[in-house]
PDB file of C-alpha atoms in Angstrom:
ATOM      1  CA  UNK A 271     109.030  94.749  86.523  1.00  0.00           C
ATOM      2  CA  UNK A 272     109.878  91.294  84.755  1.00  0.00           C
ATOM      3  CA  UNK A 273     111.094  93.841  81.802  1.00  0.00           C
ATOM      4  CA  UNK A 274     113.557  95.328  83.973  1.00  0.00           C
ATOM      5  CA  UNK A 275     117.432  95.435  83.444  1.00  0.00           C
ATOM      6  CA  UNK A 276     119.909  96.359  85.881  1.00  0.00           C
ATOM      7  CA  UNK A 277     121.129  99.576  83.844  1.00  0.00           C
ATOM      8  CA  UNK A 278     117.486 100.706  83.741  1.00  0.00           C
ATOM      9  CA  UNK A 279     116.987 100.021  87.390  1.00  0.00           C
ATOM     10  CA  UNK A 280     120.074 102.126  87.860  1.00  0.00           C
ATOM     11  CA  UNK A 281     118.909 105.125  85.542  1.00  0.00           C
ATOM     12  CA  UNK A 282     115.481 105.340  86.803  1.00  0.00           C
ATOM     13  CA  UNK A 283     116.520 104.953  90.471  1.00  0.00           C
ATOM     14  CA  UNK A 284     113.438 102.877  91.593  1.00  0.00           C
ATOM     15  CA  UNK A 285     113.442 101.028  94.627  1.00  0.00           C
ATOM     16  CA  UNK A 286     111.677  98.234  96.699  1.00  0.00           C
ATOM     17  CA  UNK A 287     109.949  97.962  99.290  1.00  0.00           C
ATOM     18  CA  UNK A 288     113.162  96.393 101.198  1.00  0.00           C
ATOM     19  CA  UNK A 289     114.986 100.337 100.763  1.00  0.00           C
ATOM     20  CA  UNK A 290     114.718 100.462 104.625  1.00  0.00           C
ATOM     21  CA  UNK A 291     116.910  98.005 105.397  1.00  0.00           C
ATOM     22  CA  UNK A 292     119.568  97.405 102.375  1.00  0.00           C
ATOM     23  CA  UNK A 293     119.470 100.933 101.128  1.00  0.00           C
ATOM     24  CA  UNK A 294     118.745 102.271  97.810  1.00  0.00           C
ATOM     25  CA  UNK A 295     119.783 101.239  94.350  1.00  0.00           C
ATOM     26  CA  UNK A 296     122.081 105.225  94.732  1.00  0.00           C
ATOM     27  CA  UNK A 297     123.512 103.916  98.184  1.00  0.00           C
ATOM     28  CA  UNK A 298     123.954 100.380  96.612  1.00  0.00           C
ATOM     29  CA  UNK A 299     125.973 101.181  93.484  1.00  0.00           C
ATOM     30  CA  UNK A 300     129.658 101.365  93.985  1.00  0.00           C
ATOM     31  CA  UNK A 301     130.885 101.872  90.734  1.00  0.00           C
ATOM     32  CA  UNK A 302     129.878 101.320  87.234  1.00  0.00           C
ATOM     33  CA  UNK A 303     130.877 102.173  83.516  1.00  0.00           C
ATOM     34  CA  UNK A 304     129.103 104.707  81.496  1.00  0.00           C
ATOM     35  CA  UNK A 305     129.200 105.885  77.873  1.00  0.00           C
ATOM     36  CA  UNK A 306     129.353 109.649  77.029  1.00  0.00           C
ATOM     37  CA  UNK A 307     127.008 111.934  74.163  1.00  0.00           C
ATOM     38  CA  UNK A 308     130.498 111.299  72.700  1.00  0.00           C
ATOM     39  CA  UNK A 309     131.406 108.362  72.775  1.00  0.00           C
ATOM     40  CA  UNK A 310     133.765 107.994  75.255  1.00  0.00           C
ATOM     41  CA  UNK A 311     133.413 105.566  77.743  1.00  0.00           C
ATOM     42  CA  UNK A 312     134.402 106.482  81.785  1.00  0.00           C
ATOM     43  CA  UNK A 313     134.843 104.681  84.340  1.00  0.00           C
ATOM     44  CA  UNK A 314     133.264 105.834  88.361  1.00  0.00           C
ATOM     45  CA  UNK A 315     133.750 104.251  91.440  1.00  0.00           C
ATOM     46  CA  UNK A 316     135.229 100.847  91.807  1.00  0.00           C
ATOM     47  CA  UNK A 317     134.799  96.784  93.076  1.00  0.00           C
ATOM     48  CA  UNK A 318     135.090  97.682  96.716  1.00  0.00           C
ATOM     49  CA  UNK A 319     133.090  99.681  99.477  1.00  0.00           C
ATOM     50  CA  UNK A 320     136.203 101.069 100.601  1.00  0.00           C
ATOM     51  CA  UNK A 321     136.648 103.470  97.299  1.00  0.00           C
ATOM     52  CA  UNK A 322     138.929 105.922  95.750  1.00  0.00           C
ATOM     53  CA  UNK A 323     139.077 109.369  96.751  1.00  0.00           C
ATOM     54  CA  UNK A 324     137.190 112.083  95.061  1.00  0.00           C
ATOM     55  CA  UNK A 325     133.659 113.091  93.905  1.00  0.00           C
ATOM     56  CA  UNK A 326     131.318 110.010  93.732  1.00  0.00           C
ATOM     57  CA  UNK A 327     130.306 110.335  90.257  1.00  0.00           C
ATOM     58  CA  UNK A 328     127.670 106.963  90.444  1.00  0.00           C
ATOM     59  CA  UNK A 329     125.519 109.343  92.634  1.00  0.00           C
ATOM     60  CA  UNK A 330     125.118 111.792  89.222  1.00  0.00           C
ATOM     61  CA  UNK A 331     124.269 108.739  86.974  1.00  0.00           C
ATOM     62  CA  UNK A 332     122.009 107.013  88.942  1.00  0.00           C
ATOM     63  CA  UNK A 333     118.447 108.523  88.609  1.00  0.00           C
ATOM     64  CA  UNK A 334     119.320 110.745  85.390  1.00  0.00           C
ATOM     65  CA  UNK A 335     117.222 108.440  82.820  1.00  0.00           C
ATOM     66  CA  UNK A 336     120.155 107.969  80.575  1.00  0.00           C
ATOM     67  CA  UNK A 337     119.895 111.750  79.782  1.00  0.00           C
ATOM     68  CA  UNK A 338     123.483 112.137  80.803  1.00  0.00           C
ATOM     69  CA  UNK A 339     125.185 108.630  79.673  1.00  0.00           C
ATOM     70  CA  UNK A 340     124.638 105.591  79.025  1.00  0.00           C
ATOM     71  CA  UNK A 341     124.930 102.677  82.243  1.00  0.00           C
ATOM     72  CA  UNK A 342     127.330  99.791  80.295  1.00  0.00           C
ATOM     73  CA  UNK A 343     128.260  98.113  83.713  1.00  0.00           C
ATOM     74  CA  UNK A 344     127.473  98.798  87.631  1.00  0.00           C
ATOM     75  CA  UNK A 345     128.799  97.078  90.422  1.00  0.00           C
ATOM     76  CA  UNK A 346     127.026  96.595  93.561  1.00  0.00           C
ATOM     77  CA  UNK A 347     127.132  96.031  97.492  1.00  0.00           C
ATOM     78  CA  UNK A 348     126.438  92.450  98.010  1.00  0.00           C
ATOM     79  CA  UNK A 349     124.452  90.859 101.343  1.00  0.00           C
ATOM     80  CA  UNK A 350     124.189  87.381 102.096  1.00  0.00           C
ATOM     81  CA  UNK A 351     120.362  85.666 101.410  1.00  0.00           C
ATOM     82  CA  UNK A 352     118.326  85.384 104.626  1.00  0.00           C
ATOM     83  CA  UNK A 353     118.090  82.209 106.611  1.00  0.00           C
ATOM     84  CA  UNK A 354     114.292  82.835 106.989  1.00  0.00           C
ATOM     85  CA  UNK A 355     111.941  85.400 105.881  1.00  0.00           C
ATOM     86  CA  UNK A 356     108.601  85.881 106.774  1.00  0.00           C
ATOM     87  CA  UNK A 357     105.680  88.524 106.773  1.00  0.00           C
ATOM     88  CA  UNK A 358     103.064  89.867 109.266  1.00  0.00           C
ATOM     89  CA  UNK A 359      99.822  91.537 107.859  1.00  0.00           C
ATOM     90  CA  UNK A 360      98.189  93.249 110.211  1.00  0.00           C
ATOM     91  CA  UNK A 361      94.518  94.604 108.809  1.00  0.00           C
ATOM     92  CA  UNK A 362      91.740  96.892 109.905  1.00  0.00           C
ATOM     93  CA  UNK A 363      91.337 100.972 109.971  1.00  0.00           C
ATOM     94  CA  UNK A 364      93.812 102.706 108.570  1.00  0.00           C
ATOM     95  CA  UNK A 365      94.367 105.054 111.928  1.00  0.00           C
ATOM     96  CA  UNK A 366      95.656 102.047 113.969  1.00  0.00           C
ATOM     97  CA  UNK A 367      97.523 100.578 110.957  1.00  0.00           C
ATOM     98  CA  UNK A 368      99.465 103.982 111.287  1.00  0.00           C
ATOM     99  CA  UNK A 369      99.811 104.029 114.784  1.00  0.00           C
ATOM    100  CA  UNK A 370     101.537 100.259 114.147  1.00  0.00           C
ATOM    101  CA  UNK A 371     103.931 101.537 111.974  1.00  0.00           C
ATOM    102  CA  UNK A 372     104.492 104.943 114.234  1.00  0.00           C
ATOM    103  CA  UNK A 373     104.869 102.821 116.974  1.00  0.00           C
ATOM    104  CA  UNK A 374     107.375  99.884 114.916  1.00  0.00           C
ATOM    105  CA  UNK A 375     109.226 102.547 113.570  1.00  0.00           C
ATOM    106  CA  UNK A 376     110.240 104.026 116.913  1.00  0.00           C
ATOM    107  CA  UNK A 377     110.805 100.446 118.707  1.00  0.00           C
ATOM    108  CA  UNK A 378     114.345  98.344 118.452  1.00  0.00           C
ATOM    109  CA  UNK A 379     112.791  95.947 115.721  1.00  0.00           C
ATOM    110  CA  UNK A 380     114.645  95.996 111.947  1.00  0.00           C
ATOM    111  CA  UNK A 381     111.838  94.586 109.646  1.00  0.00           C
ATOM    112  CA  UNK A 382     113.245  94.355 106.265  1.00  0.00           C
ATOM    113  CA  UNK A 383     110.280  96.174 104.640  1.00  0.00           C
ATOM    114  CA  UNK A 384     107.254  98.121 105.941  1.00  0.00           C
ATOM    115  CA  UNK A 385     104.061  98.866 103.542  1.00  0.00           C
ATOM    116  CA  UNK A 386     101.171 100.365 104.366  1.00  0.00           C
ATOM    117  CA  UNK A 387      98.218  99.310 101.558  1.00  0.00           C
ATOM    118  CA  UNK A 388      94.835 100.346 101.006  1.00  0.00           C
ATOM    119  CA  UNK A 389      91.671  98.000 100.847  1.00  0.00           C
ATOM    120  CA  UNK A 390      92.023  97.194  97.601  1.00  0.00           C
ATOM    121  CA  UNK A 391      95.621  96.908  96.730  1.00  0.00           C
ATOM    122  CA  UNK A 392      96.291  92.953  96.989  1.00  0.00           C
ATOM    123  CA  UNK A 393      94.399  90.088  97.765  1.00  0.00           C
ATOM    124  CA  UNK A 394      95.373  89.210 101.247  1.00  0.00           C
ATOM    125  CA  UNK A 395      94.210  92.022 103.209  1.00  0.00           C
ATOM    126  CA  UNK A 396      90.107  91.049 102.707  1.00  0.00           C
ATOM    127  CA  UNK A 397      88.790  94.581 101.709  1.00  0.00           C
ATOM    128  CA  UNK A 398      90.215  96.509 104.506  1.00  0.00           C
ATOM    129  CA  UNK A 399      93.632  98.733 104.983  1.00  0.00           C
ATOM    130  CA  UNK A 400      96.677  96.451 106.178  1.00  0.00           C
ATOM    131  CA  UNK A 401     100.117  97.168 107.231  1.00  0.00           C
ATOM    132  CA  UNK A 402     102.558  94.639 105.918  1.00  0.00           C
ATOM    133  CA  UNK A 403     106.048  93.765 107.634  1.00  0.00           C
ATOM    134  CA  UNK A 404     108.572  91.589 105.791  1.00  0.00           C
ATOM    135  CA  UNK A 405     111.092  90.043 108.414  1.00  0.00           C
ATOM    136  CA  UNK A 406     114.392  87.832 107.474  1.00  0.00           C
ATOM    137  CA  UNK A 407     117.719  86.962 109.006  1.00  0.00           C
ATOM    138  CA  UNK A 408     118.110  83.921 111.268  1.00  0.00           C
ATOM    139  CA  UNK A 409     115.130  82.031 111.970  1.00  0.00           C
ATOM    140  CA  UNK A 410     115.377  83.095 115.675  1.00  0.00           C
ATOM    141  CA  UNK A 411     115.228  86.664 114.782  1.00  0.00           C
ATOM    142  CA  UNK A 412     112.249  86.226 112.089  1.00  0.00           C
ATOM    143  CA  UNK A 413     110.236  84.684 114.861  1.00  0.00           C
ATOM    144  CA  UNK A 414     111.155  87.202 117.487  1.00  0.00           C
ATOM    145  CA  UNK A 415     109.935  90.050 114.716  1.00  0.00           C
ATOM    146  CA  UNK A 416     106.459  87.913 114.384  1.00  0.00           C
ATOM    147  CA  UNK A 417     106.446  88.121 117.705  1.00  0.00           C
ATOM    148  CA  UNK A 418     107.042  91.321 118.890  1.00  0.00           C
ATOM    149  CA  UNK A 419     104.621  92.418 115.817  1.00  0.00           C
ATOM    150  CA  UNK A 420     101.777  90.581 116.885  1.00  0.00           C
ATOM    151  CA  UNK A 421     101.529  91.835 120.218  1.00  0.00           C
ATOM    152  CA  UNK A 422     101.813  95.502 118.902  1.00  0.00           C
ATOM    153  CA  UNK A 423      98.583  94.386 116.202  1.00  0.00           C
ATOM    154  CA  UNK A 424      96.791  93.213 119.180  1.00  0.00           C
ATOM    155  CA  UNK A 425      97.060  96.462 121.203  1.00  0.00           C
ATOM    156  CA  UNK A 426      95.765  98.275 118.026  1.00  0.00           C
ATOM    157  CA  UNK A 427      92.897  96.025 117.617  1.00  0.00           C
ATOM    158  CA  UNK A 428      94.583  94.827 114.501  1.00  0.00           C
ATOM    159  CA  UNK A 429      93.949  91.372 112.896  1.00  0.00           C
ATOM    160  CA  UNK A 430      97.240  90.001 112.373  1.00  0.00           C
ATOM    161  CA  UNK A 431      98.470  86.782 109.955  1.00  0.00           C
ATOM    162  CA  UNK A 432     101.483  85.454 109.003  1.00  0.00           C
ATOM    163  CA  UNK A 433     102.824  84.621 105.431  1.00  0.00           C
ATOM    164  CA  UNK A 434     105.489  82.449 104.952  1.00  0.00           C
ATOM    165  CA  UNK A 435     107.014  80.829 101.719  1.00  0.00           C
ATOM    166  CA  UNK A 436     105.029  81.056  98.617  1.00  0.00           C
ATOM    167  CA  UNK A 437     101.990  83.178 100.392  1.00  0.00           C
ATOM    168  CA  UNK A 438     105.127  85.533 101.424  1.00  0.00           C
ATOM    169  CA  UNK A 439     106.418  85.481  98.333  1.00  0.00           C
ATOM    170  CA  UNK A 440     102.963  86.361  95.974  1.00  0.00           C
ATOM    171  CA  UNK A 441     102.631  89.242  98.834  1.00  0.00           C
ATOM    172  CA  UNK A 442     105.287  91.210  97.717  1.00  0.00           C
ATOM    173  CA  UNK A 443     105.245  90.256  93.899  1.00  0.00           C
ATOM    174  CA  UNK A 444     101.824  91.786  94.197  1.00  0.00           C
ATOM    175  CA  UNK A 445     103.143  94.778  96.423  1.00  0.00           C
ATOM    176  CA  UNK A 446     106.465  95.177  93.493  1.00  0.00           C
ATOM    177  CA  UNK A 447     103.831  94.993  90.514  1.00  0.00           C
ATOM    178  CA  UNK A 448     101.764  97.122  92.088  1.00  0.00           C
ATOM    179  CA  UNK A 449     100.348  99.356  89.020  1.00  0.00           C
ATOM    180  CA  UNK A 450     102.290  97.902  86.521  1.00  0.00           C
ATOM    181  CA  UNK A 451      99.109  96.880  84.501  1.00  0.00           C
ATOM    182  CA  UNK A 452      99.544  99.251  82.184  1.00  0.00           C
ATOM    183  CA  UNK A 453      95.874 100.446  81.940  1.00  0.00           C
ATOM    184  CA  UNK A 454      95.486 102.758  84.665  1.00  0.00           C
ATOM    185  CA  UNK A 455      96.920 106.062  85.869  1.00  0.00           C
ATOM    186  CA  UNK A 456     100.148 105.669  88.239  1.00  0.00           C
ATOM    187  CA  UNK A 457     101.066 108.549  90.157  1.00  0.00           C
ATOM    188  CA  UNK A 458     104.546 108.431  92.947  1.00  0.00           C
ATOM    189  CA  UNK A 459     104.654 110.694  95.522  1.00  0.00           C
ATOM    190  CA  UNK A 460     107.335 111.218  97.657  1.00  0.00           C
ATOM    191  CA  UNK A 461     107.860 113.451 100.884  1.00  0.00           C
ATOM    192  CA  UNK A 462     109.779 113.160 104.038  1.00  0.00           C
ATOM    193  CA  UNK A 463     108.929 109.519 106.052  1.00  0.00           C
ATOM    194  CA  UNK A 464     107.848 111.959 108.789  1.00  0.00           C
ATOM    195  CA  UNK A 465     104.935 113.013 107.153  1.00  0.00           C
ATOM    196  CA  UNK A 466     104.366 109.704 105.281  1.00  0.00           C
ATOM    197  CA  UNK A 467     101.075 108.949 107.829  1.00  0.00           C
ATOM    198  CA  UNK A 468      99.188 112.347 107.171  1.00  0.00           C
ATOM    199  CA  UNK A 469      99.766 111.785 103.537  1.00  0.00           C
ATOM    200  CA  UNK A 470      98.402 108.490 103.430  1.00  0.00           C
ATOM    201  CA  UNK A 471      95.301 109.463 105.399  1.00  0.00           C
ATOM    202  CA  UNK A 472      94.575 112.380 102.870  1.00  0.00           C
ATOM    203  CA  UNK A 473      94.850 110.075  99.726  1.00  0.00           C
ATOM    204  CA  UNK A 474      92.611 107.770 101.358  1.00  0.00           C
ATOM    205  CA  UNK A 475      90.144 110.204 102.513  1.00  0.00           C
ATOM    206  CA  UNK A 476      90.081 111.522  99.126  1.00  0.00           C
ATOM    207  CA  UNK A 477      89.513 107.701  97.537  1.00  0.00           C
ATOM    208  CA  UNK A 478      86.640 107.193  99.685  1.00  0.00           C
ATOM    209  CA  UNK A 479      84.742 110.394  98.818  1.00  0.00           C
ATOM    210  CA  UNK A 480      85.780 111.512  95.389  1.00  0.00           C
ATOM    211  CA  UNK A 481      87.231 108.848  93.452  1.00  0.00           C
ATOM    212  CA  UNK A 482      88.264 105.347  94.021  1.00  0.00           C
ATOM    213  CA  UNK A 483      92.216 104.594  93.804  1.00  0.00           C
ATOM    214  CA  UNK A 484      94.232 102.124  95.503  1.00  0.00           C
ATOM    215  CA  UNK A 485      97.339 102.872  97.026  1.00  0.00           C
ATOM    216  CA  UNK A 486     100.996 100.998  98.402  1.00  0.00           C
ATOM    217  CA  UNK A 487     102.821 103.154 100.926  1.00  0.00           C
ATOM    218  CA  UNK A 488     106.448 102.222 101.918  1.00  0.00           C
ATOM    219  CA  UNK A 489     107.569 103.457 105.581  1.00  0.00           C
ATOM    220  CA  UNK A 490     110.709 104.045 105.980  1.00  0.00           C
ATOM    221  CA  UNK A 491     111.204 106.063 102.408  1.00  0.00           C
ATOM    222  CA  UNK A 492     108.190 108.427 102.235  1.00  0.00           C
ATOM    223  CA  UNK A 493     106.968 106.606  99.206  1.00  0.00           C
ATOM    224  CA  UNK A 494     103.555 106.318  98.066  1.00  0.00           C
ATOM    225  CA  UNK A 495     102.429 104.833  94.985  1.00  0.00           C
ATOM    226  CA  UNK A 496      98.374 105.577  93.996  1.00  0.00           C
ATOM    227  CA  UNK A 497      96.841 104.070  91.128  1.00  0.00           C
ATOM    228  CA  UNK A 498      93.525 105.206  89.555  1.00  0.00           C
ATOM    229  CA  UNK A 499      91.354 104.949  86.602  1.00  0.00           C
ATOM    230  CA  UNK A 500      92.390 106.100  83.456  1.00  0.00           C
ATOM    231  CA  UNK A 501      89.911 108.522  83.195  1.00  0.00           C
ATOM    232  CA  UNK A 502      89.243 112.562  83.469  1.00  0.00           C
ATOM    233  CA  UNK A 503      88.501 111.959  87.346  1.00  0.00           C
ATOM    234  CA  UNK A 504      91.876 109.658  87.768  1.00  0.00           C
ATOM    235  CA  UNK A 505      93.589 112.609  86.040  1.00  0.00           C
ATOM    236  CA  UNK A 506      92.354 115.196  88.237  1.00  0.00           C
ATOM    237  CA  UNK A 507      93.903 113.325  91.010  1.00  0.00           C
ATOM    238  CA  UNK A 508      97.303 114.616  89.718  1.00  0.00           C
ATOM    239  CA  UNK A 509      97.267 118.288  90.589  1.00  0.00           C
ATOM    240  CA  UNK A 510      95.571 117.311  94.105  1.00  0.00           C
ATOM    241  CA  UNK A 511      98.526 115.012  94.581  1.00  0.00           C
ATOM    242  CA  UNK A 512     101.206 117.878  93.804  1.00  0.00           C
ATOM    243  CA  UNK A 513      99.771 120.427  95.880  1.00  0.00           C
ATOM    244  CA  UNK A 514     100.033 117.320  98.781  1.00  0.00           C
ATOM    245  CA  UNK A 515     103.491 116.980  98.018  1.00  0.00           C
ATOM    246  CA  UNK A 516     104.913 120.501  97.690  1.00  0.00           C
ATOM    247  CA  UNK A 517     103.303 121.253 101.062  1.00  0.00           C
ATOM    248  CA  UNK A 518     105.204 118.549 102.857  1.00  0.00           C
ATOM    249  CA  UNK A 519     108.343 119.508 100.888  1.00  0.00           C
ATOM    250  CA  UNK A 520     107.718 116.478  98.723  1.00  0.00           C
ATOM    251  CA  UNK A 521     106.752 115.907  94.840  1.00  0.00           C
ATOM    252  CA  UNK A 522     105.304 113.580  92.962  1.00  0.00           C
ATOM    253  CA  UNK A 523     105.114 112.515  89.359  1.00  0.00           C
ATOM    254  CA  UNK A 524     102.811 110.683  87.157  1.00  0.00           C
ATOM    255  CA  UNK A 525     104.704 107.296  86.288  1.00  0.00           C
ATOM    256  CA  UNK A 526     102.086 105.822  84.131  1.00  0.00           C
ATOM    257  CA  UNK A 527      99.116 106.942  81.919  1.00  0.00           C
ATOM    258  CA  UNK A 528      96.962 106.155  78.551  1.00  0.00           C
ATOM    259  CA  UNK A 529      98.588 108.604  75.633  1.00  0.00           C
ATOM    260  CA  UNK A 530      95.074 110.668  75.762  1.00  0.00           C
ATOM    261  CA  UNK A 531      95.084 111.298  79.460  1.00  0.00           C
ATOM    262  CA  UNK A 532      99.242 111.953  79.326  1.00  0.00           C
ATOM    263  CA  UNK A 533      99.356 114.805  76.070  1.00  0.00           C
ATOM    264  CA  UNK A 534      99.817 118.196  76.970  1.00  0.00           C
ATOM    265  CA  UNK A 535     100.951 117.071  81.282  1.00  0.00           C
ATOM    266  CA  UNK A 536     104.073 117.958  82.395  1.00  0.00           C
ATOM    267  CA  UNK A 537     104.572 114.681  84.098  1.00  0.00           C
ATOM    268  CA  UNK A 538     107.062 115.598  86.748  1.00  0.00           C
ATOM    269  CA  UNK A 539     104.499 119.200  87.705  1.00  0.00           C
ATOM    270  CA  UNK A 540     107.039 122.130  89.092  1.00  0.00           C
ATOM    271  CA  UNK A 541     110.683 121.930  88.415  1.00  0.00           C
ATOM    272  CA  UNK A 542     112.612 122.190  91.469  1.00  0.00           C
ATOM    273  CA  UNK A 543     114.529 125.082  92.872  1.00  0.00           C
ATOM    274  CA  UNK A 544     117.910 123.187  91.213  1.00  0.00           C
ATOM    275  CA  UNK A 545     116.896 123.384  87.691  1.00  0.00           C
ATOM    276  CA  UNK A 546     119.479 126.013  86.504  1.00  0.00           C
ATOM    277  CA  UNK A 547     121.839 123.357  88.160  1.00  0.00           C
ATOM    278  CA  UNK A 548     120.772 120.374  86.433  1.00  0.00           C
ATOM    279  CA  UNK A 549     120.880 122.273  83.017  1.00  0.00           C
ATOM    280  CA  UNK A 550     124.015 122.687  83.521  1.00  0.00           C
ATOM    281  CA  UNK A 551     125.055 119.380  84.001  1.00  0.00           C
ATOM    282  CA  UNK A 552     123.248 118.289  80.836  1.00  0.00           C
ATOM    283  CA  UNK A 553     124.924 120.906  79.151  1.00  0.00           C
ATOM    284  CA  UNK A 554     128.109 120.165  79.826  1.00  0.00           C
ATOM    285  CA  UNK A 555     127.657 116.276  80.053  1.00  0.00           C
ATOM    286  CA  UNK A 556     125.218 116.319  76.487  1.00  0.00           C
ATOM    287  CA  UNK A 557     125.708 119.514  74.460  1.00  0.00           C
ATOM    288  CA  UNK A 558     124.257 118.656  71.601  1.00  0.00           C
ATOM    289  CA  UNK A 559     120.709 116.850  73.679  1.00  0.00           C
ATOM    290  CA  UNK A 560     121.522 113.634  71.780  1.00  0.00           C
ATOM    291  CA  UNK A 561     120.894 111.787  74.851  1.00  0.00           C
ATOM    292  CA  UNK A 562     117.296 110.629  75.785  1.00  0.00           C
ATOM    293  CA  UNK A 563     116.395 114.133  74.778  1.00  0.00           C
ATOM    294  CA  UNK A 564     113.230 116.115  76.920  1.00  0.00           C
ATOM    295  CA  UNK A 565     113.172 112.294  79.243  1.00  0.00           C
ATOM    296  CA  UNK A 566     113.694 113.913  82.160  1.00  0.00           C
ATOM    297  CA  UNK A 567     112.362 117.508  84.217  1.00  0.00           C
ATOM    298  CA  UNK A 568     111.607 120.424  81.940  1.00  0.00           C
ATOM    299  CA  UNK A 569     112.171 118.632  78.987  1.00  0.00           C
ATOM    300  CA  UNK A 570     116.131 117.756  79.658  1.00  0.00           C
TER     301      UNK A 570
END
């Protein structure tokens, strides 16, 4: 993550844990400057929300992996920094972590992030599944979110604690690094935030009596990232995690594993139903493949 640039941040389309309440980096883009297979260079979108008319051609460059041009300049919706920003961790078994989130998600509250991490994923939640709630704004709000929070905790039989300033802020760098060691196998799975809760129960029943992985699970976004050891039985995870996916009208992709454990696996698993589609695209955007050629699905 400290190896990030904005341009890659645009091409991969990867988001934090805050996507629930600013938006993605595709919602937050407003215009940018790309460079063709060419070399011509085009300009999409503008300074402004309010835009020009006509097709939103950020939407097509963000996420593509440089495979159709390459991100020179992007311009981006602005919000002010918070007045105060704090976080409630709220730990014990993973069924009444859920129902917290089931029941925060439905309530009037806007936390700024939700996460949902197992045992083992950071150092603050003492060996046992936590839900984690960022809230900022005015102080007056933050507190009313604590608030609000802790009483919900309590009614799960949760043990709630607060994190402000630099415990806050090692939280989330932990939550953001989150299997970014580089030694282990990092898998993403993403389905629809409705069935976000029977996903994460699956993955964890499968940690506890198969294989030991840790896993961060955004609300709000469907997101779950699972990391495991880089070994045959971490591997095996991967088709498991697929067949999860594609039954919730999801997918997932391995983001991260040793060159031994990565030859010969189609990282990204079944191409989707828009693959004639995105051929085209890259066809008529790349004819001659001399950008980031097979980066992205089925080799594009």
């Amino acid at each position: 993550p400290e190896l990030a640039t904005i341009g890659g941040t645009a091409a991969a389309n990867i988001n934090g844990p805050r996507r629930i309440f600013y938006g993605g980096v595709r919602d937050l883009v407003i215009g940018m400057k790309v460079v063709l297979a060419d070399g011509q260079q085009i300009k999409a979108g503008g300074k402004v929300v309010k835009n020009v008319a006509g097709y939103d051609m950020c939407k097509l460059f963000v996420g593509s992996l440089g495979t159709l041009g390459v991100i020179t300049e992007a311009t981006f919706k602005m919000a002010p920094i918070p007045e105060s920003a704090a976080t409630l961790v709220a730990a014990g078994p993973l069924s009444q972590g859920l129902q917290l989130v089931d029941q925060l998600m439905q309530s009037t509250l806007l936390p700024a992030a939700v996460a949902v991490v197992s045992a083992e994923a950071t150092g603050v939640n003492s060996g046992r599944p936590a839900v984690a709630v960022w809230a900022e704004g005015f102080e007056e709000a933050v507190a009313r979110h604590l608030r609000e929070i802790q009483e919900l905790a309590a009614r799960m039989e949760l043990r709630a604690e607060v994190l402000r300033e630099e415990t806050h802020r090692i939280f989330w760098e932990q939550i953001r690094d989150f299997g970014s060691s580089g030694e282990n196998l990092v898998y993403r799975v993403t389905v629809p935030a409705a069935s976000l809760a029977e996903v994460v129960e699956t993955i964890d029943r499968w940690s506890r009596s198969e294989g030991a992985a840790r896993f961060v699970a955004h609300a709000g976004s469907g997101t779950v990232w699972i990391e495991s050891g880089a070994d045959p039985a971490g591997a095996a995870w991967f088709p498991r995690l697929t067949a999860l996916a594609k039954e919730r009208r999801g997918h997932a992709v391995m983001v991260a594993a040793p060159p031994e454990l990565k030859q010969g696996v189609d990282v990204w698993a079944d191409p989707p139903e828009s693959l004639s589609l995105m051929r085209e695209i890259k066809r008529q955007f790349d004819p001659n493949t001399v950008l980031n050629p097979g980066r992205f699905i089925a080799a594009l």
